[in-house]
Coordinates of C-alpha atoms and ligand atoms in Angstrom, one line a residue:
M23 CA -38.1 -9.8 -7.2
A24 CA -34.2 -10.2 -7.5
K25 CA -32.2 -7.4 -6.3
I26 CA -29.3 -5.7 -7.9
V27 CA -27.1 -3.4 -5.9
I28 CA -24.6 -0.9 -7.2
A29 CA -22.0 -0.6 -4.6
T30 CA -19.6 2.1 -5.7
D31 CA -17.2 4.2 -3.4
K32 CA -16.3 6.0 -6.5
P33 CA -19.8 6.5 -8.2
F34 CA -20.6 5.9 -11.8
A35 CA -21.8 9.1 -13.9
A36 CA -25.5 9.6 -13.5
V37 CA -26.1 8.6 -17.0
A38 CA -24.5 5.3 -16.4
V39 CA -26.6 4.7 -13.3
K40 CA -29.8 5.8 -15.5
G41 CA -28.8 3.1 -18.2
I42 CA -28.1 0.5 -15.4
R43 CA -31.4 1.1 -13.8
E44 CA -33.2 0.7 -17.3
V45 CA -31.6 -2.5 -18.0
A46 CA -32.5 -3.9 -14.4
E47 CA -36.0 -2.6 -14.4
T48 CA -36.8 -3.8 -17.9
A49 CA -35.7 -7.2 -16.8
G50 CA -38.1 -7.0 -13.9
F51 CA -35.3 -6.5 -11.2
E52 CA -35.1 -4.0 -8.4
L53 CA -32.1 -1.6 -8.2
A54 CA -30.5 -0.2 -5.1
L55 CA -27.7 2.2 -5.1
L56 CA -24.9 2.6 -2.3
E57 CA -22.6 5.4 -3.5
K58 CA -19.6 7.3 -1.8
Y59 CA -19.9 5.0 1.2
T60 CA -17.3 5.8 3.9
E61 CA -17.5 2.6 6.2
K62 CA -17.3 -1.0 5.3
A63 CA -20.3 -1.5 7.5
Q64 CA -22.4 0.2 4.9
L65 CA -21.3 -2.0 2.3
L66 CA -22.0 -5.1 4.4
E67 CA -25.5 -3.7 5.2
A68 CA -26.2 -2.9 1.5
V69 CA -25.5 -6.4 0.3
T70 CA -27.3 -8.5 2.8
D71 CA -30.4 -9.2 0.6
A72 CA -28.5 -8.5 -2.8
D73 CA -28.7 -11.3 -5.5
A74 CA -26.3 -9.3 -7.6
V75 CA -23.7 -6.6 -7.0
I76 CA -22.1 -4.1 -9.4
I77 CA -18.9 -2.7 -8.2
R78 CA -15.8 -0.7 -9.6
S79 CA -12.6 -0.7 -7.8
D80 CA -14.4 -1.6 -4.4
K81 CA -13.0 -4.3 -2.3
I82 CA -15.0 -7.4 -1.9
D83 CA -13.5 -9.7 0.4
A84 CA -14.7 -12.8 2.3
E85 CA -16.5 -10.7 4.9
V86 CA -18.6 -9.1 2.2
F87 CA -19.3 -12.5 0.8
A88 CA -20.4 -13.9 4.4
A89 CA -22.7 -11.0 4.7
A90 CA -24.3 -11.4 1.3
K91 CA -26.3 -14.6 2.0
Q92 CA -28.5 -14.3 -1.3
L93 CA -25.6 -13.2 -3.5
K94 CA -25.2 -15.1 -6.7
I95 CA -23.1 -12.8 -8.8
V96 CA -20.6 -9.9 -8.4
V97 CA -19.7 -7.9 -11.7
R98 CA -16.7 -5.6 -11.7
A99 CA -17.6 -2.8 -14.3
G100 CA -14.0 -2.7 -15.6
A101 CA -11.2 -4.9 -16.7
G102 CA -9.1 -5.8 -13.6
Y103 CA -10.7 -7.7 -10.9
D104 CA -7.8 -8.1 -8.3
N105 CA -10.2 -6.2 -5.8
V106 CA -12.2 -9.2 -5.5
D107 CA -11.4 -12.2 -3.4
L108 CA -12.0 -15.0 -6.0
E109 CA -11.4 -17.8 -3.6
A110 CA -14.0 -16.5 -1.2
A111 CA -16.5 -16.0 -4.0
T112 CA -16.1 -19.6 -5.2
A113 CA -16.3 -20.8 -1.7
H114 CA -19.8 -19.0 -1.2
N115 CA -20.8 -20.2 -4.7
V116 CA -20.7 -16.6 -6.3
C117 CA -20.0 -16.0 -9.8
V118 CA -17.7 -13.2 -10.4
M119 CA -17.4 -11.5 -13.9
N120 CA -15.5 -8.4 -15.3
T121 CA -16.5 -6.4 -18.3
P122 CA -13.6 -6.7 -20.5
G123 CA -13.1 -4.3 -23.3
Q124 CA -15.6 -1.8 -22.3
N125 CA -13.0 0.9 -21.0
S126 CA -10.1 -0.2 -23.5
N127 CA -10.3 2.8 -25.7
A128 CA -10.3 5.2 -22.8
V129 CA -7.2 3.7 -21.4
A130 CA -5.4 3.6 -24.8
E131 CA -6.3 7.3 -25.5
L132 CA -4.6 8.1 -22.1
V133 CA -1.4 6.2 -23.1
F134 CA -1.1 8.7 -26.0
G135 CA -1.9 11.8 -23.9
M136 CA 0.8 10.7 -21.5
L137 CA 3.3 9.7 -24.2
V138 CA 2.9 13.0 -25.9
F139 CA 3.5 14.8 -22.7
G140 CA 6.7 12.5 -21.9
A141 CA 8.1 13.0 -25.4
R142 CA 7.7 16.6 -25.3
N143 CA 9.5 16.8 -21.9
F144 CA 6.5 17.6 -19.8
F145 CA 5.8 20.6 -21.8
N146 CA 8.8 22.4 -20.4
G147 CA 9.6 24.3 -23.7
T148 CA 12.8 22.1 -24.4
S149 CA 13.2 20.1 -27.6
G150 CA 11.5 16.8 -27.3
I151 CA 11.0 14.0 -29.8
E152 CA 8.2 12.9 -32.1
L153 CA 6.5 9.6 -32.1
K154 CA 6.3 9.1 -35.8
G155 CA 8.8 6.4 -36.9
K156 CA 9.5 5.4 -33.3
R157 CA 9.0 1.7 -32.1
L158 CA 6.4 1.2 -29.7
G159 CA 6.4 -2.1 -27.7
I160 CA 3.1 -3.2 -26.4
L161 CA 3.6 -5.7 -23.4
A162 CA 0.3 -7.8 -23.5
Y163 CA -2.0 -7.6 -26.6
G164 CA -5.2 -7.7 -24.9
N165 CA -8.2 -5.2 -25.1
V166 CA -6.2 -2.3 -24.2
G167 CA -2.9 -3.3 -25.9
R168 CA -4.9 -3.7 -29.2
N169 CA -6.4 -0.3 -29.1
V170 CA -3.0 1.1 -28.4
A171 CA -1.8 -0.5 -31.6
R172 CA -4.6 1.0 -33.5
I173 CA -3.9 4.5 -32.4
A174 CA -0.1 4.2 -32.7
K175 CA -0.5 3.4 -36.4
G176 CA -2.1 6.7 -36.8
F177 CA 0.9 8.4 -35.2
G178 CA 3.1 6.6 -37.8
M179 CA 4.9 4.4 -35.1
E180 CA 6.3 0.9 -35.7
V181 CA 4.3 -1.2 -33.5
Y182 CA 5.6 -4.4 -31.8
A183 CA 4.0 -6.6 -29.2
Y184 CA 4.5 -9.5 -26.9
D185 CA 1.7 -11.5 -25.2
A186 CA 2.2 -14.7 -23.4
F187 CA -1.2 -16.3 -24.6
F188 CA -2.3 -14.4 -27.6
P189 CA -0.8 -16.2 -30.7
A190 CA 1.9 -14.3 -32.7
E191 CA 0.1 -15.1 -36.0
A192 CA -3.0 -13.3 -34.8
I193 CA -0.8 -10.1 -33.6
E194 CA 0.9 -10.2 -37.1
K195 CA -2.5 -10.2 -39.0
E196 CA -3.2 -7.0 -37.5
G197 CA -0.1 -5.4 -38.8
V198 CA 1.9 -5.6 -35.6
K199 CA 5.2 -7.3 -35.3
A200 CA 5.2 -10.1 -32.8
V201 CA 8.4 -10.7 -30.7
K202 CA 9.1 -13.8 -28.7
S203 CA 9.7 -12.5 -25.2
A204 CA 9.1 -9.4 -23.1
A205 CA 13.1 -9.1 -23.2
D206 CA 12.9 -8.9 -27.1
L207 CA 10.4 -6.1 -26.8
F208 CA 12.5 -4.0 -24.3
K209 CA 15.6 -4.5 -26.4
T210 CA 13.8 -3.6 -29.7
C211 CA 11.5 -0.7 -28.7
Q212 CA 12.4 2.8 -27.4
I213 CA 8.9 3.2 -26.1
I214 CA 7.1 0.4 -24.1
S215 CA 3.5 0.4 -23.0
L216 CA 2.6 -2.1 -20.2
H217 CA -0.8 -3.9 -20.4
I218 CA -0.2 -7.0 -18.5
P219 CA -2.7 -8.0 -15.7
A220 CA -1.4 -8.2 -12.1
T221 CA -1.0 -12.0 -11.7
A222 CA 1.4 -14.1 -9.6
E223 CA 3.6 -14.3 -12.7
T224 CA 3.6 -10.6 -13.8
K225 CA 4.0 -9.1 -10.2
G226 CA 7.3 -7.5 -10.1
S227 CA 8.2 -8.8 -13.5
I228 CA 9.2 -5.5 -14.9
N229 CA 12.7 -5.7 -13.4
F230 CA 16.1 -3.9 -13.8
E231 CA 17.3 -6.3 -16.5
L232 CA 14.3 -5.5 -18.7
L233 CA 14.4 -1.8 -18.0
N234 CA 18.1 -1.8 -18.6
F235 CA 17.5 -3.4 -22.1
L236 CA 15.6 -0.2 -23.2
P237 CA 17.4 1.8 -26.0
K238 CA 18.7 5.2 -25.4
G239 CA 15.9 7.6 -24.5
G240 CA 13.6 4.8 -23.4
I241 CA 10.1 5.6 -22.1
V242 CA 7.8 3.2 -20.1
I243 CA 4.1 3.9 -19.7
N244 CA 2.2 2.0 -17.1
T245 CA -1.6 2.1 -17.4
A246 CA -1.8 -1.4 -16.3
R247 CA -1.2 -2.1 -12.4
K248 CA 1.2 -0.7 -9.8
E249 CA 2.4 -4.2 -8.8
V250 CA 3.7 -5.2 -12.2
I251 CA 6.8 -3.1 -11.8
D252 CA 9.6 -3.8 -9.3
E253 CA 9.9 -0.3 -7.7
S254 CA 13.3 -0.7 -6.3
A255 CA 14.3 -1.7 -10.0
L256 CA 12.6 1.3 -11.3
A257 CA 14.4 3.5 -8.8
K258 CA 17.7 2.0 -9.8
A259 CA 17.1 2.2 -13.5
L260 CA 16.1 6.0 -13.3
S261 CA 19.2 6.6 -11.2
E262 CA 21.6 4.8 -13.5
R263 CA 20.1 5.7 -16.8
P264 CA 19.5 9.5 -17.0
D265 CA 18.0 8.9 -20.4
L266 CA 14.9 7.0 -19.2
K267 CA 11.3 8.2 -18.4
Y268 CA 8.7 6.6 -16.6
L269 CA 5.1 7.7 -16.9
T270 CA 2.3 6.0 -15.0
D271 CA -1.4 6.0 -14.3
I272 CA -0.9 4.2 -11.2
R273 CA 1.0 5.8 -8.4
P274 CA 3.8 3.7 -7.1
D275 CA 4.7 3.7 -3.3
I276 CA 7.9 5.5 -4.0
H277 CA 6.1 8.4 -5.7
A278 CA 7.5 11.0 -3.4
D279 CA 11.1 9.9 -4.0
L280 CA 10.7 9.7 -7.7
T281 CA 9.0 13.1 -7.9
A282 CA 11.7 14.7 -5.8
N283 CA 14.6 12.9 -7.8
Y284 CA 13.2 13.0 -11.3
P285 CA 10.8 15.7 -11.7
D286 CA 11.4 15.9 -15.6
R287 CA 11.5 12.1 -16.1
Y288 CA 8.9 10.7 -13.9
F289 CA 5.2 11.5 -14.0
S290 CA 2.2 10.0 -12.3
T291 CA -1.5 10.9 -12.9
P292 CA -2.9 12.4 -9.6
K293 CA -5.5 9.7 -9.5
K294 CA -6.0 6.7 -11.7
T295 CA -7.6 8.3 -14.7
G296 CA -7.4 5.5 -17.6
A297 CA -11.0 4.4 -17.4
Q298 CA -12.4 7.8 -16.4
T299 CA -14.4 8.9 -19.3
A300 CA -18.1 9.2 -19.6
E301 CA -18.1 6.6 -22.4
A302 CA -16.1 4.0 -20.6
N303 CA -18.3 4.5 -17.4
I304 CA -21.5 4.0 -19.4
N305 CA -20.3 1.2 -21.4
A306 CA -18.8 -0.9 -18.4
G307 CA -21.9 -0.1 -16.1
I308 CA -24.5 -1.1 -18.8
A309 CA -22.4 -4.2 -19.8
A310 CA -22.3 -5.2 -16.1
A311 CA -26.1 -4.8 -15.8
E312 CA -26.8 -6.8 -19.0
Q313 CA -24.5 -9.5 -18.0
I314 CA -26.2 -9.8 -14.6
V315 CA -29.6 -10.2 -16.4
D316 CA -28.4 -12.7 -18.6
F317 CA -26.7 -14.7 -15.8
L318 CA -29.7 -14.6 -13.5
K319 CA -32.4 -15.2 -16.3
N320 CA -30.4 -17.7 -18.6
G321 CA -27.4 -18.7 -16.8
N322 CA -24.9 -17.2 -19.1
E323 CA -21.6 -17.5 -17.5
R324 CA -19.5 -15.7 -20.2
F325 CA -16.9 -13.4 -18.7
R326 CA -16.8 -15.5 -15.6
V327 CA -13.4 -15.2 -13.9
N328 CA -13.6 -17.6 -11.0
Ligands
NAD19 N1 -5.5 2.5 -15.8 C1 -6.7 2.0 -15.7 O1 -7.6 2.7 -15.2 C2 -7.0 0.6 -16.3 C3 -8.2 0.6 -16.9 C4 -8.6 -0.8 -17.6 C5 -7.6 -1.8 -17.4 N2 -6.5 -1.4 -16.8 C6 -5.4 -2.6 -16.7 O2 -4.8 -2.7 -17.9 C7 -4.3 -4.1 -18.0 C8 -4.8 -4.5 -19.4 O3 -6.2 -4.6 -19.4 P1 -7.0 -5.3 -20.6 O4 -8.4 -4.9 -20.5 O5 -6.2 -5.0 -21.9 O6 -6.9 -6.8 -20.1 P2 -7.1 -8.2 -21.2 O7 -7.5 -9.3 -20.1 O8 -8.0 -7.8 -22.4 O9 -5.6 -8.4 -21.8 C9 -4.4 -8.8 -20.9 C10 -3.6 -9.4 -21.8 O10 -2.5 -9.9 -21.1 C11 -2.0 -11.2 -21.5 N3 -1.0 -11.7 -20.6 C12 -1.4 -12.2 -19.3 N4 -0.3 -12.7 -18.6 C13 0.8 -12.2 -19.5 C14 2.2 -12.3 -19.2 N5 2.7 -13.0 -18.3 N6 2.8 -11.8 -20.3 C15 2.4 -11.3 -21.4 N7 1.0 -11.2 -21.6 C16 0.3 -11.7 -20.6 C17 -3.2 -11.9 -21.8 O11 -2.9 -12.8 -22.7 C18 -4.1 -10.9 -22.5 O12 -4.0 -10.7 -23.8 C19 -4.9 -4.7 -16.7 O13 -3.8 -4.8 -15.9 C20 -5.9 -3.9 -16.3 O14 -6.2 -4.1 -15.0 C21 -6.0 -0.3 -16.1

C-alpha cells in the first residue's frame, strides 16, 4: 500500500487533515502525519518509506530526497515552491507539484485588508484616502492577481496590470487595462500590488527606479515574496519620498529599521498571513491529496513544476 506523509511544521487545520485522509484512504493509500516537528531528523525519519509527501512551507532539500528512497512525488500545498530543491528532486526522479489557485482568494482579500489599513493611515484617526477612483497596478496577473482585480472593481478602482507571460489581450478581456512594462505600471498607478513569483529574474527587481516612478502618495503592497524587493532601494525610497508607504505580508530583513523610522508608513504582518484561512487550508490540502492520487494511479503530471 502506497504511503502518503503529511509533513507540516505549521500544521493544516484539523478539518483539512480529515479531508486529506478521506481522499487518501478512499484511494486505498495509507496516510501518516508529522506535524510541528522541531528537528530535521524527524522529517528525514518520516519520509524514509513515503511514496508521496504533502508539505506547506517546509524545506525539502537534497538531504530529504536522499533519505526518501521510495519517494515519487512531493506536493507543496500552496502556490510558491521555492522551499523545494527542484534540481535535487529531478536528480532523484521525484515529481514536484504545487496547488495553484487554491489560496488565491485568501491572499487577494488580505491585500485589501492591508490596503484599507494603509489608505486610512493605519487607523490613527487622521484623514486618509479612499480607494474608489484610484488606479491600482497589479504586477503579475496570475491566480492572486486576477482575484485582486475582481475585488478592486468592487471598490470602484481603475485596474491596470502587467504580466510578462500572460497575454495583454486576455487581461483586457477581463476589463483590466494592460500596460507594457512594470515601469509603466509604477508610473501609472498610485497603488501597486505585487504578485510576481521569486525567480532569478524577479529577485530584487522592485528597485529604486521603479519605486521612485510612483505618483504622489504611492502605496506598494507585497503579498508575493520577500526577495522580489531590493531592500536597500526600499529604505532609500521611503527615506527620500515621505509620501510613500510599504505594506507587506513578508517581513523584510530590515524590518526593525523600517518600523523604527517609518512607523506610520511601513507595516508588516507579524507572520505571513496571506494563505491563512480555513478555506485556503482545506482547498490546498485536499487538492494536494487529489493530485497525488491522480499521479500515483494515472500518472497525471498536471501542475508538475520540475
Ligand atoms: N502571502 C502569502 O501567503 C502567499 C500565498 C500565496 C502565494 N503567494 C505568492 O504570491 C505570488 C503570486 O502567486 P500566484 O498564485 O498568483 O502565482 P501564479 O503562478 O498563479 O502567477 C504568477 C504570475 O506571475 C507572472 N510572472 C512571472 N514572472 C514574471 C515577471 N518577471 N514579470 C511579470 N510577471 C511575471 C506569471 O506569468 C504568472 O501569471 C507568488 O510569489 C506566491 O509565492 C504568497
